[in-house]
Tab-separated table of C-alpha atoms in Angstrom:
chain	number	residue	atom	x	y	z
K	1	MET	CA	-38.274	15.459	-38.706
K	2	LYS	CA	-37.351	19.120	-39.215
K	3	LYS	CA	-35.098	19.024	-36.149
K	4	LEU	CA	-33.325	15.874	-37.351
K	5	LYS	CA	-32.835	17.434	-40.770
K	6	ILE	CA	-31.191	20.472	-39.163
K	7	VAL	CA	-28.893	18.226	-37.137
K	8	ILE	CA	-27.858	16.275	-40.241
K	9	MET	CA	-27.252	19.484	-42.209
K	10	ALA	CA	-25.165	20.869	-39.365
K	11	ALA	CA	-23.202	17.657	-39.226
K	12	ALA	CA	-22.606	17.770	-42.969
K	13	ALA	CA	-21.326	21.338	-42.741
K	14	LEU	CA	-19.103	20.432	-39.838
K	15	SER	CA	-17.749	17.379	-41.635
K	16	MET	CA	-16.652	19.525	-44.550
K	17	SER	CA	-14.643	21.763	-42.228
K	18	MET	CA	-13.116	18.697	-40.598
K	19	ALA	CA	-12.312	16.815	-43.770
K	20	ALA	CA	-8.752	18.093	-43.837
K	21	ASN	CA	-8.061	16.722	-40.370
K	22	ALA	CA	-8.036	12.935	-40.420
K	23	GLN	CA	-7.574	12.810	-36.637
K	24	SER	CA	-10.662	14.916	-35.830
K	25	LYS	CA	-12.664	13.982	-32.796
K	26	TYR	CA	-15.682	13.937	-35.139
K	27	GLY	CA	-14.275	11.087	-37.213
K	28	GLU	CA	-11.895	10.587	-40.098
K	29	THR	CA	-14.309	11.082	-42.998
K	30	PRO	CA	-17.281	13.357	-43.770
K	31	ASP	CA	-19.594	10.367	-43.414
K	32	ASP	CA	-18.117	9.623	-39.993
K	33	SER	CA	-18.766	13.200	-38.930
K	34	ILE	CA	-22.407	13.077	-39.995
K	35	ALA	CA	-22.937	9.798	-38.153
K	36	CYS	CA	-21.058	11.079	-35.151
K	37	ILE	CA	-23.015	14.288	-34.660
K	38	SER	CA	-26.409	12.709	-35.200
K	39	ASN	CA	-25.668	9.872	-32.767
K	40	VAL	CA	-24.114	12.148	-30.141
K	41	SER	CA	-27.367	14.071	-29.955
K	42	LEU	CA	-29.411	10.907	-29.436
K	43	TYR	CA	-26.932	9.395	-26.999
K	44	GLN	CA	-26.813	12.480	-24.802
K	45	GLU	CA	-30.582	12.815	-24.666
K	46	TYR	CA	-31.143	9.164	-23.733
K	47	TYR	CA	-28.345	9.225	-21.179
K	48	LYS	CA	-29.857	12.241	-19.412
K	49	GLN	CA	-33.079	10.253	-19.099
K	50	LYS	CA	-31.166	7.176	-17.832
K	51	ALA	CA	-32.706	5.268	-20.727
K	52	TYR	CA	-29.577	3.171	-21.051
K	53	ALA	CA	-31.059	0.519	-23.321
K	54	ASP	CA	-32.071	3.213	-25.834
K	55	CYS	CA	-28.720	4.902	-25.353
K	56	TYR	CA	-26.770	1.758	-26.213
K	57	GLU	CA	-26.996	1.812	-30.030
K	58	PRO	CA	-26.140	5.504	-30.621
K	59	TRP	CA	-23.331	5.130	-28.077
K	60	ARG	CA	-21.926	2.201	-30.076
K	61	GLN	CA	-22.054	4.273	-33.252
K	62	ILE	CA	-20.013	7.026	-31.598
K	63	LEU	CA	-17.277	4.524	-30.710
K	64	ARG	CA	-17.392	3.262	-34.298
K	65	HIS	CA	-17.423	6.559	-36.193
K	66	CYS	CA	-15.670	9.013	-33.835
K	67	PRO	CA	-13.784	7.136	-31.088
K	68	ARG	CA	-11.849	10.288	-30.171
K	69	PHE	CA	-15.025	12.299	-29.440
K	70	SER	CA	-14.463	12.466	-25.669
K	71	LYS	CA	-13.213	10.433	-22.738
K	72	GLY	CA	-16.621	10.928	-21.166
K	73	VAL	CA	-18.176	8.645	-23.784
K	74	TYR	CA	-16.052	5.807	-22.396
K	75	GLN	CA	-16.685	6.733	-18.777
K	76	ARG	CA	-20.423	6.751	-19.378
K	77	GLY	CA	-20.010	3.599	-21.427
K	78	GLU	CA	-19.207	1.696	-18.235
K	79	ILE	CA	-22.673	2.489	-16.914
K	80	ILE	CA	-24.384	1.767	-20.238
K	81	MET	CA	-22.634	-1.590	-20.702
K	82	LYS	CA	-23.160	-2.753	-17.130
K	83	ASN	CA	-26.847	-1.984	-17.549
K	84	MET	CA	-26.910	-4.075	-20.726
K	85	ILE	CA	-25.047	-6.900	-18.962
K	86	ASN	CA	-27.460	-6.893	-16.032
K	87	SER	CA	-30.497	-6.933	-18.315
K	88	ALA	CA	-29.186	-9.573	-20.746
K	89	ALA	CA	-31.759	-12.150	-21.793
K	90	ASN	CA	-29.417	-15.135	-21.483
K	91	ALA	CA	-25.851	-16.198	-20.689
K	92	GLU	CA	-24.708	-15.956	-24.300
K	93	GLU	CA	-25.933	-12.380	-24.622
K	94	ARG	CA	-24.436	-11.486	-21.247
K	95	ASN	CA	-21.027	-12.819	-22.268
K	96	ALA	CA	-21.189	-10.876	-25.523
K	97	TYR	CA	-21.840	-7.661	-23.605
K	98	ILE	CA	-18.967	-8.418	-21.201
K	99	ASP	CA	-16.638	-8.892	-24.167
K	100	GLU	CA	-17.856	-5.584	-25.566
K	101	LEU	CA	-17.124	-3.822	-22.249
K	102	MET	CA	-13.611	-5.256	-22.220
K	103	ALA	CA	-13.066	-4.115	-25.817
K	104	MET	CA	-14.294	-0.646	-24.869
K	105	TYR	CA	-11.548	-0.384	-22.243
K	106	ASP	CA	-8.943	-1.331	-24.853
K	107	GLN	CA	-10.309	1.308	-27.214
K	108	ARG	CA	-10.221	3.932	-24.463
K	109	ILE	CA	-6.544	3.190	-23.885
K	110	GLN	CA	-5.880	3.436	-27.618
K	111	TYR	CA	-7.357	6.915	-27.912
K	112	PHE	CA	-7.029	8.460	-24.438
K	113	GLY	CA	-4.112	6.700	-22.761
K	114	GLU	CA	-4.009	6.242	-18.973
K	115	ALA	CA	-3.224	2.625	-19.754
K	116	ALA	CA	-2.381	1.365	-16.272
K	117	MET	CA	-5.427	2.871	-14.590
K	118	VAL	CA	-7.813	1.732	-17.336
K	119	MET	CA	-6.343	-1.774	-17.337
K	120	ALA	CA	-6.830	-1.958	-13.570
K	121	LYS	CA	-10.431	-0.843	-14.029
K	122	LYS	CA	-10.866	-3.486	-16.739
K	123	ALA	CA	-9.440	-6.218	-14.504
K	124	THR	CA	-11.658	-5.140	-11.616
K	125	ASP	CA	-14.808	-5.343	-13.743
K	126	LEU	CA	-13.793	-8.656	-15.286
K	127	SER	CA	-13.198	-10.131	-11.830
K	128	ALA	CA	-16.684	-9.076	-10.721
K	129	LEU	CA	-18.401	-10.196	-13.916
K	130	ARG	CA	-16.457	-13.419	-14.484
K	131	PRO	CA	-15.176	-14.666	-11.117
K	132	ASP	CA	-13.640	-17.748	-12.737
K	133	ALA	CA	-11.455	-15.714	-15.117
K	134	LYS	CA	-8.605	-15.681	-12.589
K	135	LYS	CA	-5.831	-16.077	-15.168
K	136	GLU	CA	-7.019	-13.227	-17.373
K	137	VAL	CA	-7.766	-10.973	-14.402
K	138	TYR	CA	-4.305	-11.492	-12.934
K	139	GLU	CA	-2.554	-10.968	-16.265
K	140	ILE	CA	-4.405	-7.677	-16.852
K	141	PHE	CA	-3.555	-6.446	-13.344
K	142	ALA	CA	0.091	-7.499	-13.734
K	143	ASN	CA	0.265	-5.642	-17.043
K	144	ALA	CA	-1.239	-2.571	-15.388
K	145	VAL	CA	1.425	-2.595	-12.671
K	146	ALA	CA	4.218	-3.159	-15.197
K	147	THR	CA	2.878	-0.371	-17.437
K	148	GLY	CA	2.436	2.366	-14.853
K	149	ALA	CA	2.224	1.429	-11.187
K	150	ASP	CA	2.269	5.111	-10.202
K	151	GLN	CA	-1.136	5.558	-11.888
K	152	LEU	CA	-2.829	3.085	-9.534
K	153	ASP	CA	-4.615	4.079	-6.357
K	154	GLU	CA	-4.681	2.053	-3.145
K	155	ASN	CA	-7.837	0.178	-4.132
K	156	TYR	CA	-6.369	-1.120	-7.398
K	157	VAL	CA	-3.072	-2.053	-5.697
K	158	THR	CA	-4.975	-4.106	-3.135
K	159	LEU	CA	-7.080	-5.794	-5.823
K	160	TYR	CA	-3.909	-6.557	-7.793
K	161	PHE	CA	-2.510	-8.426	-4.809
K	162	LYS	CA	-5.790	-10.268	-4.196
K	163	ALA	CA	-5.806	-11.293	-7.868
K	164	THR	CA	-2.296	-12.661	-7.366
K	165	VAL	CA	-3.410	-14.827	-4.458
K	166	ASP	CA	-6.472	-16.050	-6.387
K	167	TYR	CA	-4.235	-16.897	-9.351
K	168	VAL	CA	-1.829	-18.928	-7.209
K	169	GLN	CA	-4.576	-20.655	-5.223
K	170	ALA	CA	-6.152	-21.740	-8.507
K	171	GLY	CA	-2.925	-23.601	-9.282
K	172	LEU	CA	-1.956	-21.196	-12.058
K	173	GLY	CA	1.229	-19.837	-10.495
K	174	ASP	CA	4.033	-20.676	-8.072
K	175	PRO	CA	3.622	-19.558	-4.401
K	176	THR	CA	6.712	-17.385	-4.778
K	177	LEU	CA	4.580	-15.105	-6.960
K	178	VAL	CA	2.499	-14.162	-3.908
K	179	ILE	CA	5.616	-13.144	-2.042
K	180	ASP	CA	7.113	-11.272	-4.986
K	181	ASN	CA	3.898	-9.347	-5.596
K	182	TYR	CA	3.383	-8.660	-1.910
K	183	ASP	CA	6.731	-6.906	-2.046
K	184	ILE	CA	5.495	-4.826	-4.996
K	185	ALA	CA	2.057	-4.093	-3.529
K	186	SER	CA	3.296	-3.175	-0.060
K	187	SER	CA	5.946	-0.842	-1.520
K	188	LEU	CA	3.332	0.878	-3.714
K	189	LEU	CA	1.013	1.354	-0.739
K	190	GLU	CA	3.846	2.693	1.407
K	191	ASN	CA	4.708	5.182	-1.340
K	192	LEU	CA	1.063	6.307	-1.499
K	193	LEU	CA	1.095	6.668	2.283
K	194	ASP	CA	4.194	8.868	2.095
K	195	LYS	CA	2.445	11.201	-0.351
K	196	VAL	CA	-0.462	11.877	2.048
K	197	ALA	CA	1.483	11.891	5.309
K	198	ASP	CA	-0.050	15.228	6.366
K	199	ASP	CA	-3.654	14.168	5.690
K	200	THR	CA	-4.879	12.072	8.622
K	201	VAL	CA	-8.034	10.942	6.812
K	202	LYS	CA	-6.119	9.654	3.795
K	203	VAL	CA	-3.463	8.125	6.019
K	204	ALA	CA	-6.144	6.153	7.866
K	205	LYS	CA	-7.723	5.058	4.582
K	206	ILE	CA	-4.487	3.826	3.021
K	207	SER	CA	-3.433	2.223	6.301
K	208	GLY	CA	-6.663	0.242	6.125
K	209	TYR	CA	-5.724	-1.043	2.686
K	210	ILE	CA	-2.265	-1.958	3.967
K	211	ASN	CA	-3.911	-3.965	6.742
K	212	ASN	CA	-6.056	-5.729	4.134
K	213	VAL	CA	-2.989	-6.719	2.120
K	214	GLU	CA	-1.251	-7.932	5.270
K	215	ALA	CA	-4.299	-10.029	6.172
K	216	VAL	CA	-4.421	-11.643	2.717
K	217	PHE	CA	-0.676	-12.276	2.827
K	218	SER	CA	-0.585	-13.690	6.365
K	219	PRO	CA	-0.971	-17.374	5.326
K	220	TYR	CA	2.222	-16.999	3.264
K	221	ALA	CA	4.060	-14.807	5.749
K	222	THR	CA	5.660	-17.039	8.383
K	223	CYS	CA	9.421	-17.102	8.412
K	224	GLU	CA	9.360	-20.887	8.041
K	225	GLN	CA	7.310	-20.605	4.842
K	226	LEU	CA	9.573	-17.913	3.415
K	227	VAL	CA	12.625	-20.054	4.100
K	228	GLU	CA	10.951	-23.091	2.564
K	229	ILE	CA	10.180	-21.142	-0.605
K	230	TYR	CA	13.489	-19.288	-1.006
K	231	GLN	CA	16.129	-21.645	0.418
K	232	LYS	CA	16.146	-23.848	-2.692
K	233	LYS	CA	16.409	-20.825	-4.989
K	234	PHE	CA	19.279	-19.426	-2.919
K	235	ASP	CA	21.149	-22.738	-2.836
K	236	ALA	CA	20.819	-23.045	-6.611
K	237	ASP	CA	22.035	-19.497	-7.354
K	238	PRO	CA	23.644	-17.847	-4.284
K	239	LYS	CA	25.300	-15.054	-6.285
K	240	ASN	CA	22.159	-13.874	-8.105
K	241	VAL	CA	21.929	-10.238	-7.013
K	242	ASP	CA	18.273	-9.830	-8.016
K	243	LEU	CA	17.329	-12.927	-6.037
K	244	LEU	CA	19.392	-11.776	-3.056
K	245	ARG	CA	17.666	-8.397	-3.065
K	246	LYS	CA	14.282	-10.116	-3.181
K	247	ILE	CA	15.102	-12.485	-0.313
K	248	THR	CA	16.590	-9.855	1.960
K	249	ASN	CA	13.864	-7.309	1.271
K	250	ILE	CA	10.899	-9.583	1.952
K	251	MET	CA	12.498	-11.260	4.963
K	252	TYR	CA	13.336	-7.879	6.428
K	253	LYS	CA	9.773	-6.668	5.950
K	254	LYS	CA	8.397	-9.761	7.669
K	255	HIS	CA	10.888	-9.534	10.571
K	256	CYS	CA	12.661	-12.776	9.664
K	257	THR	CA	16.082	-11.269	10.299
K	258	GLU	CA	17.219	-14.066	12.630
K	259	SER	CA	16.963	-16.729	9.929
K	260	PRO	CA	20.260	-18.237	8.682
K	261	LEU	CA	18.937	-17.701	5.142
K	262	PHE	CA	18.630	-13.980	5.786
K	263	PHE	CA	22.161	-13.855	7.178
K	264	ALA	CA	23.633	-15.719	4.192
K	265	ALA	CA	21.699	-13.734	1.600
K	266	THR	CA	22.580	-10.420	3.246
K	267	GLU	CA	26.275	-11.248	3.452
K	268	ASN	CA	26.348	-12.266	-0.204
K	269	LEU	CA	24.458	-9.152	-1.241
K	270	TYR	CA	26.772	-6.874	0.724
K	271	GLU	CA	29.775	-8.553	-0.861
K	272	LEU	CA	28.353	-8.206	-4.381
K	273	ASP	CA	26.607	-4.854	-4.013
K	274	PRO	CA	28.032	-2.761	-1.121
K	275	SER	CA	25.533	0.098	-1.339
K	276	PRO	CA	23.807	2.142	1.395
K	277	ALA	CA	20.846	-0.205	1.016
K	278	THR	CA	22.971	-3.281	1.617
K	279	ALA	CA	24.679	-1.561	4.553
K	280	LEU	CA	21.207	-1.139	6.018
K	281	GLN	CA	20.528	-4.820	5.450
K	282	MET	CA	23.803	-5.688	7.184
K	283	GLY	CA	22.710	-3.522	10.089
K	284	ALA	CA	19.464	-5.461	10.293
K	285	MET	CA	21.365	-8.732	10.117
K	286	CYS	CA	23.768	-7.776	12.892
K	287	PHE	CA	20.874	-6.594	15.040
K	288	GLY	CA	19.231	-9.969	14.518
K	289	LYS	CA	22.464	-11.613	15.742
K	290	LYS	CA	22.521	-9.220	18.726
K	291	GLN	CA	25.773	-7.755	17.426
K	292	TYR	CA	24.577	-4.315	18.430
K	293	GLY	CA	27.858	-2.429	17.971
K	294	LYS	CA	28.214	-3.612	14.366
K	295	ALA	CA	24.555	-2.942	13.690
K	296	ILE	CA	24.999	0.666	14.809
K	297	GLU	CA	28.108	1.099	12.657
K	298	TYR	CA	26.416	-0.246	9.526
K	299	CYS	CA	23.304	1.883	10.047
K	300	GLN	CA	25.338	5.016	10.731
K	301	ASP	CA	27.227	4.366	7.492
K	302	ALA	CA	23.992	3.707	5.574
K	303	VAL	CA	22.107	6.758	6.812
K	304	LYS	CA	24.787	9.115	5.461
K	305	SER	CA	23.870	8.247	1.872
K	306	LEU	CA	20.322	6.911	1.993
K	307	THR	CA	17.778	9.059	0.147
K	308	ASP	CA	14.601	7.011	0.513
K	309	LYS	CA	12.708	8.183	3.595
K	310	LYS	CA	11.538	4.655	4.385
K	311	ASP	CA	15.131	3.397	4.472
K	312	VAL	CA	16.286	6.313	6.624
K	313	TYR	CA	13.456	5.496	9.004
K	314	LYS	CA	14.527	1.847	9.168
K	315	ALA	CA	18.165	2.791	9.796
K	316	TYR	CA	17.310	5.040	12.743
K	317	LEU	CA	14.903	2.451	14.129
K	318	ILE	CA	17.546	-0.281	14.052
K	319	MET	CA	20.059	2.105	15.616
K	320	GLY	CA	17.631	2.918	18.405
K	321	LEU	CA	16.909	-0.728	19.129
K	322	SER	CA	20.623	-1.550	19.010
K	323	TYR	CA	21.509	1.220	21.453
K	324	SER	CA	18.757	-0.089	23.676
K	325	GLY	CA	20.329	-3.542	23.490
K	326	GLN	CA	23.539	-1.946	24.813
K	327	ASN	CA	21.586	-0.153	27.582
K	328	SER	CA	22.666	3.165	26.029
K	329	TYR	CA	19.332	4.725	26.868
K	330	SER	CA	19.863	8.354	25.825
K	331	ALA	CA	21.395	7.333	22.496
K	332	ALA	CA	18.502	4.923	21.959
K	333	ARG	CA	15.960	7.681	22.564
K	334	ASN	CA	17.731	10.078	20.200
K	335	ALA	CA	17.788	7.512	17.389
K	336	LEU	CA	14.169	6.472	17.926
K	337	LEU	CA	12.991	10.077	17.916
K	338	LYS	CA	14.881	10.625	14.658
K	339	ALA	CA	13.038	7.629	13.230
K	340	ALA	CA	9.737	9.118	14.408
K	341	GLU	CA	10.641	12.479	12.882
K	342	THR	CA	11.552	10.823	9.572
K	343	ASP	CA	8.159	9.121	9.283
K	344	ARG	CA	5.496	10.846	11.345
K	345	THR	CA	2.907	8.163	10.485
K	346	LYS	CA	4.674	5.374	12.376
K	347	GLY	CA	3.893	4.369	15.934
K	348	GLU	CA	6.657	1.778	16.274
K	349	PRO	CA	9.387	4.235	17.399
K	350	TYR	CA	7.203	5.328	20.317
K	351	LEU	CA	6.438	1.728	21.288
K	352	SER	CA	10.174	1.015	21.201
K	353	LEU	CA	10.852	4.119	23.284
K	354	ALA	CA	8.258	2.929	25.794
K	355	GLN	CA	10.209	-0.299	26.147
K	356	VAL	CA	13.457	1.643	26.580
K	357	TYR	CA	11.896	3.689	29.390
K	358	ALA	CA	10.520	0.565	31.063
K	359	SER	CA	13.766	-1.386	30.774
K	360	SER	CA	15.726	1.486	32.377
K	361	TYR	CA	13.599	1.699	35.537
K	362	ARG	CA	16.442	0.488	37.762
K	363	SER	CA	18.471	3.570	36.816
K	364	ILE	CA	15.734	5.963	38.007
K	365	ASP	CA	16.079	7.271	41.552
K	366	ASP	CA	12.533	8.343	42.392
K	367	GLY	CA	12.054	6.824	45.841
K	368	MET	CA	9.699	4.218	44.322
K	369	GLY	CA	12.205	1.794	42.893
K	370	GLY	CA	12.159	3.569	39.536
K	371	ARG	CA	8.492	2.829	38.952
K	372	SER	CA	7.816	6.315	37.588
K	373	ALA	CA	9.588	5.110	34.426
K	374	TYR	CA	6.468	3.078	33.688
K	375	TRP	CA	4.357	6.261	33.637
K	376	ALA	CA	6.568	7.630	30.864
K	377	ALA	CA	6.412	4.266	29.094
K	378	VAL	CA	2.605	4.217	29.101
K	379	ASP	CA	2.547	7.788	27.753
K	380	GLU	CA	4.628	6.691	24.777
K	381	CYS	CA	2.327	3.719	24.126
K	382	ARG	CA	-0.681	6.002	24.030
K	383	HIS	CA	1.145	8.420	21.768
K	384	ALA	CA	1.978	5.538	19.403
K	385	LYS	CA	-1.744	4.748	19.053
K	386	SER	CA	-2.574	8.368	18.284
K	387	VAL	CA	0.162	8.610	15.635
K	388	GLU	CA	-0.657	5.319	13.906
K	389	PRO	CA	-4.277	4.321	14.603
K	390	THR	CA	-4.062	0.779	13.233
K	391	ASP	CA	-5.224	-2.469	14.809
K	392	GLU	CA	-1.695	-3.846	14.976
K	393	ILE	CA	-0.258	-0.840	16.811
K	394	ALA	CA	-3.300	-0.697	19.116
K	395	ARG	CA	-2.873	-4.357	20.075
K	396	MET	CA	0.832	-3.955	20.778
K	397	ALA	CA	0.320	-0.726	22.706
K	398	ASP	CA	-2.550	-2.075	24.799
K	399	LYS	CA	-0.539	-5.168	25.678
K	400	LEU	CA	2.371	-3.050	26.890
K	401	ILE	CA	0.077	-0.644	28.748
K	402	GLY	CA	-1.556	-3.526	30.580
K	403	MET	CA	1.829	-4.932	31.541
K	404	TYR	CA	3.357	-1.614	32.608
K	405	ALA	CA	0.288	-0.587	34.628
K	406	GLY	CA	0.925	-3.640	36.782
K	407	TYR	CA	4.252	-2.093	37.796
K	408	PHE	CA	2.853	1.284	38.844
K	409	PRO	CA	3.659	2.168	42.478
K	410	LYS	CA	1.098	1.373	45.124
K	411	LYS	CA	-1.095	4.241	46.243
K	412	ASN	CA	0.346	4.217	49.789
K	413	ASP	CA	3.940	4.258	48.529
K	414	ALA	CA	3.198	7.279	46.349
K	415	PHE	CA	1.290	9.021	49.126
K	416	MET	CA	4.318	8.762	51.403
K	417	LEU	CA	6.135	10.896	48.821
K	418	ASP	CA	3.246	13.393	48.615
K	419	LEU	CA	2.304	12.063	45.177
K	420	ILE	CA	-1.397	11.928	44.280
K	421	ASP	CA	-3.013	10.381	41.220
K	422	GLY	CA	-3.394	12.879	38.388
K	423	HIS	CA	-0.810	15.344	39.687
K	424	SER	CA	2.021	16.457	37.413
K	425	TYR	CA	5.363	14.779	37.830
K	426	VAL	CA	8.743	14.877	36.083
K	427	VAL	CA	10.461	11.514	35.881
K	428	PRO	CA	13.992	12.047	37.228
K	429	GLY	CA	17.271	10.856	35.803
K	430	TRP	CA	17.987	10.453	32.115
K	431	ILE	CA	14.269	10.263	31.205
K	432	GLY	CA	13.444	13.765	32.491
K	433	LYS	CA	9.952	13.540	31.046
K	434	SER	CA	6.867	15.370	32.294
K	435	THR	CA	3.991	12.999	33.061
K	436	VAL	CA	1.241	12.425	35.649
K	437	VAL	CA	1.106	10.280	38.752
K	438	ARG	CA	-0.705	6.947	38.489
K	439	THR	CA	-0.967	4.235	41.113
K	440	ARG	CA	-2.403	0.747	41.451
């Protein structure tokens, strides 16, 4: 009793000093300050003991009397409220506690900001606690992204996209929403990947989330489905720049660049908005039509003014593939290596270079019918897997390695040239690459 009396007296003294400051973390009135200090003491003691049920009431009083006391009160409140939810006596009580947790998140935003992150946390908890609340969960996530997408980590971005799919599958939204939000989610994840490009652990982690998003999106991702969804919108409003950007962006990402819809949308966009970005899209379109010379010209024009690293990467990649289509092998290699230098997390340039090496084997005079080109090609495939250790790159690389290994020279043919498995060798001609001898 003596201890409690001291606490109350201290609170009263403190409240007098705070009375002039209506925005004090101890409350807005002297009475608030007294209630705040006395409940903080109880709350902290119970929390240390993990006596969350006992902690609940003083914690509630802190939110009532001094909601600005500390952000930690809200962070710990997640644990307290989830304990109360899990120990609820019945469904009605459980729902009341869930509502209280949701209200706590709103109050945290009111007093401590970080709106996007807290909303994403709120949506995540609501999804786990009320799996059928798909509409509310999606709307909270969408609001979080609209409010501050840069505050969201890879986990929340992935959950936002999953919530989109759940929302659409429940019949609450049009299928185009999945595609639109895939565009948003994949761009956010790519931006996060760019920020950690030098941290291999974080790159692998975020790449895993990107794979998850791709897996969820795959049922909506065929070119036929994209055309089915967007053709009607394009026909109805072919000069809508926002729609054209959306169509060309998503179809480019999903490698649907040979579709007539992509061609038409890209041409209209370039006519209406002739920017470096649209020049890049024209390059992609011309590459899809196998108009390699035009593709190179558009990409060369685009890369002069592009500032986004992802777009620069795409421009060099298209240039490299276009040069390869012209059998301009050295130019193809230079462009592909520039793409690889622009984004050091991507394995695709090395896989493309492997295919350039393999396709040029007839130009290599090595006494083995140019088969040493396949050694260089396999090296690039393996390098691609080390640069981008994802399932997709591994599958593509392993497929090419298996194919190219079948073209290795026979052991006797190599032996006649004094070549032994494992020995160093420089592939002659334009490749000029150091490798090792391998036979079949």
